[in-house]
C-alpha atoms as a printed R data frame, in Angstrom:
    type eleno elety resid chain resno      x        y      z
1   ATOM     1    CA   UNK     A     1 40.290 -154.307 68.480
2   ATOM     2    CA   UNK     A     2 39.391 -151.659 71.035
3   ATOM     3    CA   UNK     A     3 39.408 -147.885 71.050
4   ATOM     4    CA   UNK     A     4 40.597 -145.973 74.075
5   ATOM     5    CA   UNK     A     5 39.191 -142.667 75.277
6   ATOM     6    CA   UNK     A     6 41.632 -140.657 73.195
7   ATOM     7    CA   UNK     A     7 40.430 -142.304 69.986
8   ATOM     8    CA   UNK     A     8 43.569 -144.301 69.173
9   ATOM     9    CA   UNK     A     9 42.873 -147.777 67.813
10  ATOM    10    CA   UNK     A    10 44.259 -150.506 70.084
11  ATOM    11    CA   UNK     A    11 44.746 -153.930 68.520
12  ATOM    12    CA   UNK     A    12 45.284 -157.093 70.507
13  ATOM    13    CA   UNK     A    13 46.629 -160.363 69.167
14  ATOM    14    CA   UNK     A    14 48.835 -160.601 66.099
15  ATOM    15    CA   UNK     A    15 48.764 -158.063 63.270
16  ATOM    16    CA   UNK     A    16 47.320 -159.280 59.978
17  ATOM    17    CA   UNK     A    17 50.477 -158.755 57.929
18  ATOM    18    CA   UNK     A    18 53.056 -156.245 56.683
19  ATOM    19    CA   UNK     A    19 52.347 -153.020 54.779
20  ATOM    20    CA   UNK     A    20 55.782 -151.474 54.747
21  ATOM    21    CA   UNK     A    21 58.346 -150.797 52.051
22  ATOM    22    CA   UNK     A    22 59.338 -153.784 49.961
23  ATOM    23    CA   UNK     A    23 63.003 -152.948 50.365
24  ATOM    24    CA   UNK     A    24 62.894 -153.422 54.116
25  ATOM    25    CA   UNK     A    25 60.843 -156.603 53.953
26  ATOM    26    CA   UNK     A    26 63.281 -158.059 51.441
27  ATOM    27    CA   UNK     A    27 66.074 -157.469 53.940
28  ATOM    28    CA   UNK     A    28 64.053 -158.959 56.772
29  ATOM    29    CA   UNK     A    29 63.629 -162.200 54.828
30  ATOM    30    CA   UNK     A    30 67.344 -162.867 55.178
31  ATOM    31    CA   UNK     A    31 67.096 -163.941 58.822
32  ATOM    32    CA   UNK     A    32 64.693 -165.101 61.516
33  ATOM    33    CA   UNK     A    33 62.622 -162.176 62.691
34  ATOM    34    CA   UNK     A    34 62.384 -161.093 66.295
35  ATOM    35    CA   UNK     A    35 59.076 -159.482 65.321
36  ATOM    36    CA   UNK     A    36 57.078 -159.007 62.084
37  ATOM    37    CA   UNK     A    37 58.188 -156.667 59.284
38  ATOM    38    CA   UNK     A    38 55.789 -153.850 60.104
39  ATOM    39    CA   UNK     A    39 52.116 -154.200 61.029
40  ATOM    40    CA   UNK     A    40 48.910 -153.712 59.175
41  ATOM    41    CA   UNK     A    41 45.270 -153.020 59.511
42  ATOM    42    CA   UNK     A    42 42.564 -151.006 57.827
43  ATOM    43    CA   UNK     A    43 41.168 -149.264 60.888
44  ATOM    44    CA   UNK     A    44 41.862 -145.589 61.383
45  ATOM    45    CA   UNK     A    45 41.332 -143.314 64.312
46  ATOM    46    CA   UNK     A    46 41.857 -139.780 65.425
47  ATOM    47    CA   UNK     A    47 45.613 -139.472 66.034
48  ATOM    48    CA   UNK     A    48 45.539 -138.416 69.672
49  ATOM    49    CA   UNK     A    49 47.712 -139.394 72.595
50  ATOM    50    CA   UNK     A    50 46.880 -142.736 74.150
51  ATOM    51    CA   UNK     A    51 47.531 -144.178 77.525
52  ATOM    52    CA   UNK     A    52 50.033 -147.031 77.692
53  ATOM    53    CA   UNK     A    53 48.431 -150.478 77.753
54  ATOM    54    CA   UNK     A    54 47.833 -151.899 81.213
55  ATOM    55    CA   UNK     A    55 50.580 -154.124 82.505
56  ATOM    56    CA   UNK     A    56 49.909 -157.663 83.637
57  ATOM    57    CA   UNK     A    57 51.611 -159.414 86.527
58  ATOM    58    CA   UNK     A    58 55.265 -160.050 85.544
59  ATOM    59    CA   UNK     A    59 55.515 -163.267 83.566
60  ATOM    60    CA   UNK     A    60 57.367 -166.252 84.951
61  ATOM    61    CA   UNK     A    61 59.566 -168.453 82.787
62  ATOM    62    CA   UNK     A    62 56.964 -171.202 82.827
63  ATOM    63    CA   UNK     A    63 54.229 -168.875 81.567
64  ATOM    64    CA   UNK     A    64 56.136 -167.395 78.615
65  ATOM    65    CA   UNK     A    65 55.084 -168.345 75.103
66  ATOM    66    CA   UNK     A    66 57.666 -168.934 72.355
67  ATOM    67    CA   UNK     A    67 57.807 -165.306 71.207
68  ATOM    68    CA   UNK     A    68 58.103 -163.957 74.743
69  ATOM    69    CA   UNK     A    69 60.809 -166.475 75.594
70  ATOM    70    CA   UNK     A    70 62.748 -165.495 72.468
71  ATOM    71    CA   UNK     A    71 62.583 -161.822 73.405
72  ATOM    72    CA   UNK     A    72 63.666 -162.570 76.959
73  ATOM    73    CA   UNK     A    73 66.677 -164.514 75.695
74  ATOM    74    CA   UNK     A    74 67.713 -162.056 72.994
75  ATOM    75    CA   UNK     A    75 66.969 -158.501 74.154
76  ATOM    76    CA   UNK     A    76 69.229 -158.406 77.255
77  ATOM    77    CA   UNK     A    77 72.200 -159.602 75.172
78  ATOM    78    CA   UNK     A    78 72.095 -156.564 72.870
79  ATOM    79    CA   UNK     A    79 74.548 -154.046 74.297
80  ATOM    80    CA   UNK     A    80 74.043 -151.733 71.301
81  ATOM    81    CA   UNK     A    81 70.619 -150.138 70.999
82  ATOM    82    CA   UNK     A    82 68.727 -149.270 67.818
83  ATOM    83    CA   UNK     A    83 70.017 -145.681 67.824
84  ATOM    84    CA   UNK     A    84 73.658 -146.722 68.026
85  ATOM    85    CA   UNK     A    85 73.091 -149.318 65.315
86  ATOM    86    CA   UNK     A    86 71.531 -146.754 62.974
87  ATOM    87    CA   UNK     A    87 74.356 -144.318 63.679
88  ATOM    88    CA   UNK     A    88 76.896 -146.982 62.694
89  ATOM    89    CA   UNK     A    89 74.937 -147.811 59.534
90  ATOM    90    CA   UNK     A    90 74.668 -144.165 58.494
91  ATOM    91    CA   UNK     A    91 78.407 -143.758 59.026
92  ATOM    92    CA   UNK     A    92 78.965 -146.689 56.665
93  ATOM    93    CA   UNK     A    93 76.910 -145.032 53.902
94  ATOM    94    CA   UNK     A    94 77.759 -141.340 53.495
95  ATOM    95    CA   UNK     A    95 74.846 -138.885 53.056
96  ATOM    96    CA   UNK     A    96 72.291 -141.526 54.022
97  ATOM    97    CA   UNK     A    97 69.230 -141.516 56.280
98  ATOM    98    CA   UNK     A    98 67.852 -144.231 58.548
99  ATOM    99    CA   UNK     A    99 65.024 -146.346 57.133
100 ATOM   100    CA   UNK     A   100 64.829 -149.414 59.368
101 ATOM   101    CA   UNK     A   101 66.421 -151.428 62.148
102 ATOM   102    CA   UNK     A   102 65.480 -154.800 63.586
103 ATOM   103    CA   UNK     A   103 67.120 -156.858 66.330
104 ATOM   104    CA   UNK     A   104 67.805 -160.423 65.189
105 ATOM   105    CA   UNK     A   105 70.049 -163.406 65.770
106 ATOM   106    CA   UNK     A   106 70.587 -165.573 68.839
107 ATOM   107    CA   UNK     A   107 71.574 -164.748 72.420
108 ATOM   108    CA   UNK     A   108 75.181 -165.635 71.600
109 ATOM   109    CA   UNK     A   109 75.203 -163.826 68.235
110 ATOM   110    CA   UNK     A   110 72.785 -160.901 68.144
111 ATOM   111    CA   UNK     A   111 72.820 -158.204 65.494
112 ATOM   112    CA   UNK     A   112 70.826 -155.319 64.069
113 ATOM   113    CA   UNK     A   113 69.525 -155.660 60.519
114 ATOM   114    CA   UNK     A   114 69.450 -152.015 59.409
115 ATOM   115    CA   UNK     A   115 68.545 -150.202 56.201
116 ATOM   116    CA   UNK     A   116 69.657 -146.719 55.247
117 ATOM   117    CA   UNK     A   117 69.030 -144.783 52.032
118 ATOM   118    CA   UNK     A   118 70.273 -141.745 50.161
119 ATOM   119    CA   UNK     A   119 67.883 -139.002 49.057
120 ATOM   120    CA   UNK     A   120 67.519 -140.482 45.564
121 ATOM   121    CA   UNK     A   121 65.996 -143.629 47.060
122 ATOM   122    CA   UNK     A   122 69.063 -145.872 46.840
123 ATOM   123    CA   UNK     A   123 68.874 -148.236 49.809
124 ATOM   124    CA   UNK     A   124 71.604 -150.223 51.549
125 ATOM   125    CA   UNK     A   125 71.316 -153.035 54.080
126 ATOM   126    CA   UNK     A   126 73.912 -152.830 56.841
127 ATOM   127    CA   UNK     A   127 74.361 -155.540 59.468
128 ATOM   128    CA   UNK     A   128 75.552 -154.139 62.801
129 ATOM   129    CA   UNK     A   129 76.850 -156.340 65.618
130 ATOM   130    CA   UNK     A   130 74.556 -155.824 68.628
131 ATOM   131    CA   UNK     A   131 77.414 -156.279 71.094
132 ATOM   132    CA   UNK     A   132 80.379 -154.495 69.510
133 ATOM   133    CA   UNK     A   133 78.463 -152.016 67.338
134 ATOM   134    CA   UNK     A   134 80.672 -152.822 64.359
135 ATOM   135    CA   UNK     A   135 79.009 -152.377 60.970
136 ATOM   136    CA   UNK     A   136 79.627 -154.791 58.125
137 ATOM   137    CA   UNK     A   137 80.020 -153.731 54.500
138 ATOM   138    CA   UNK     A   138 76.802 -152.116 53.163
139 ATOM   139    CA   UNK     A   139 74.845 -154.231 50.689
140 ATOM   140    CA   UNK     A   140 72.993 -152.316 47.921
141 ATOM   141    CA   UNK     A   141 69.310 -153.143 47.603
142 ATOM   142    CA   UNK     A   142 66.875 -152.941 44.687
143 ATOM   143    CA   UNK     A   143 67.886 -150.908 41.631
144 ATOM   144    CA   UNK     A   144 64.308 -150.906 40.367
145 ATOM   145    CA   UNK     A   145 63.457 -147.297 39.354
146 ATOM   146    CA   UNK     A   146 59.962 -147.522 40.839
147 ATOM   147    CA   UNK     A   147 61.314 -148.761 44.184
148 ATOM   148    CA   UNK     A   148 63.877 -145.981 44.295
149 ATOM   149    CA   UNK     A   149 61.336 -143.360 43.306
150 ATOM   150    CA   UNK     A   150 58.865 -144.521 45.952
151 ATOM   151    CA   UNK     A   151 61.478 -144.581 48.684
152 ATOM   152    CA   UNK     A   152 62.833 -141.193 47.651
153 ATOM   153    CA   UNK     A   153 59.310 -139.782 47.868
154 ATOM   154    CA   UNK     A   154 58.854 -141.185 51.387
155 ATOM   155    CA   UNK     A   155 62.132 -139.685 52.504
156 ATOM   156    CA   UNK     A   156 61.067 -136.342 51.081
157 ATOM   157    CA   UNK     A   157 57.782 -136.403 53.016
158 ATOM   158    CA   UNK     A   158 59.161 -137.634 56.333
159 ATOM   159    CA   UNK     A   159 60.045 -134.797 58.688
160 ATOM   160    CA   UNK     A   160 60.112 -136.999 61.792
161 ATOM   161    CA   UNK     A   161 63.348 -138.937 62.335
162 ATOM   162    CA   UNK     A   162 63.617 -142.534 63.462
163 ATOM   163    CA   UNK     A   163 64.868 -141.340 66.851
164 ATOM   164    CA   UNK     A   164 61.902 -138.991 67.282
165 ATOM   165    CA   UNK     A   165 59.446 -141.733 66.371
166 ATOM   166    CA   UNK     A   166 61.080 -144.117 68.839
167 ATOM   167    CA   UNK     A   167 60.943 -141.454 71.541
168 ATOM   168    CA   UNK     A   168 57.214 -140.990 70.922
169 ATOM   169    CA   UNK     A   169 56.642 -144.743 71.290
170 ATOM   170    CA   UNK     A   170 58.758 -145.174 74.424
171 ATOM   171    CA   UNK     A   171 57.106 -142.199 76.100
172 ATOM   172    CA   UNK     A   172 53.887 -144.236 75.944
173 ATOM   173    CA   UNK     A   173 55.335 -147.687 76.592
174 ATOM   174    CA   UNK     A   174 58.532 -147.896 78.618
175 ATOM   175    CA   UNK     A   175 60.750 -150.562 77.146
176 ATOM   176    CA   UNK     A   176 63.347 -151.495 74.547
177 ATOM   177    CA   UNK     A   177 62.924 -150.607 70.879
178 ATOM   178    CA   UNK     A   178 63.562 -153.759 68.845
179 ATOM   179    CA   UNK     A   179 62.096 -152.752 65.468
180 ATOM   180    CA   UNK     A   180 61.624 -149.494 63.611
181 ATOM   181    CA   UNK     A   181 60.922 -148.832 59.942
182 ATOM   182    CA   UNK     A   182 59.578 -146.211 57.583
183 ATOM   183    CA   UNK     A   183 56.697 -147.059 55.263
184 ATOM   184    CA   UNK     A   184 53.189 -146.119 54.184
185 ATOM   185    CA   UNK     A   185 50.527 -145.628 56.839
186 ATOM   186    CA   UNK     A   186 47.856 -148.297 56.972
187 ATOM   187    CA   UNK     A   187 44.934 -146.046 56.148
188 ATOM   188    CA   UNK     A   188 46.294 -145.492 52.646
189 ATOM   189    CA   UNK     A   189 45.995 -141.745 52.154
190 ATOM   190    CA   UNK     A   190 49.635 -141.278 51.150
191 ATOM   191    CA   UNK     A   191 50.686 -140.633 54.746
192 ATOM   192    CA   UNK     A   192 54.228 -141.749 55.566
193 ATOM   193    CA   UNK     A   193 54.592 -143.421 58.956
194 ATOM   194    CA   UNK     A   194 57.109 -145.047 61.248
195 ATOM   195    CA   UNK     A   195 56.321 -148.450 62.741
196 ATOM   196    CA   UNK     A   196 58.015 -148.884 66.122
197 ATOM   197    CA   UNK     A   197 58.081 -152.079 68.211
198 ATOM   198    CA   UNK     A   198 58.761 -151.762 71.955
199 ATOM   199    CA   UNK     A   199 59.428 -154.805 74.172
200 ATOM   200    CA   UNK     A   200 58.608 -154.551 77.872
201 ATOM   201    CA   UNK     A   201 60.769 -156.566 80.250
202 ATOM   202    CA   UNK     A   202 58.104 -157.164 82.901
203 ATOM   203    CA   UNK     A   203 56.015 -159.383 80.617
204 ATOM   204    CA   UNK     A   204 58.152 -159.626 77.426
205 ATOM   205    CA   UNK     A   205 55.230 -158.478 75.284
206 ATOM   206    CA   UNK     A   206 55.782 -156.270 72.265
207 ATOM   207    CA   UNK     A   207 53.734 -153.124 71.676
208 ATOM   208    CA   UNK     A   208 53.798 -151.760 68.139
209 ATOM   209    CA   UNK     A   209 53.011 -148.150 67.305
210 ATOM   210    CA   UNK     A   210 52.359 -146.565 63.932
211 ATOM   211    CA   UNK     A   211 53.470 -142.947 64.115
212 ATOM   212    CA   UNK     A   212 52.823 -140.277 61.499
213 ATOM   213    CA   UNK     A   213 56.212 -139.345 60.015
214 ATOM   214    CA   UNK     A   214 55.156 -135.719 59.538
215 ATOM   215    CA   UNK     A   215 53.797 -134.805 62.975
216 ATOM   216    CA   UNK     A   216 54.609 -137.649 65.455
217 ATOM   217    CA   UNK     A   217 50.948 -138.418 66.093
218 ATOM   218    CA   UNK     A   218 50.083 -142.014 67.003
219 ATOM   219    CA   UNK     A   219 47.853 -143.539 64.324
220 ATOM   220    CA   UNK     A   220 47.364 -146.906 66.019
221 ATOM   221    CA   UNK     A   221 48.915 -149.278 68.506
222 ATOM   222    CA   UNK     A   222 48.987 -153.069 68.735
223 ATOM   223    CA   UNK     A   223 49.798 -155.218 71.754
224 ATOM   224    CA   UNK     A   224 51.215 -158.654 70.931
225 ATOM   225    CA   UNK     A   225 50.162 -160.885 73.808
226 ATOM   226    CA   UNK     A   226 49.941 -164.171 71.854
């Protein structure tokens, strides 16, 4: 773990594990993940702008690890981006808001695993074809009152949209958004945050940002180079 001049924590290697909403992680368990369900860590830092991580020499096919090779095979096949997938999912569930999207599948059958929710915290998983953009029938998630109450509270606090969070991340790291989800910030002071994963096509690494869902400030970033 390093800290750049602006005070943003930079993590290298793999994140320790997820700290995002249980509803989203339950959906993610249904298929092989392109990247982890959120990221975690206990370090905090002053939420200032950070410079994008330095780029290595473009990776060759022989030098790619398994995760990089999977991204290289899957990402170019997705003709529908995260924003289009979330738009299709929201259209399938009236009066809903975006909670999460993750690119999954195989090069010949890629899809977006999305989650949207209504203001009362009722969540729905919606699978969206990553080539055609067609949304399948929404699948209701947990009816547990505590889950719904917690999610409803997060939605009430979040003033930053998924699209705004993704824009913040891609302004710092140019690439393709492959994961985005709303959850609790790692430092545990009731802050709601977006976790955004951006894949760069020069090296097929993934950079993950945690972005405050109330002011778009970057709380931390993690570069997956393993």
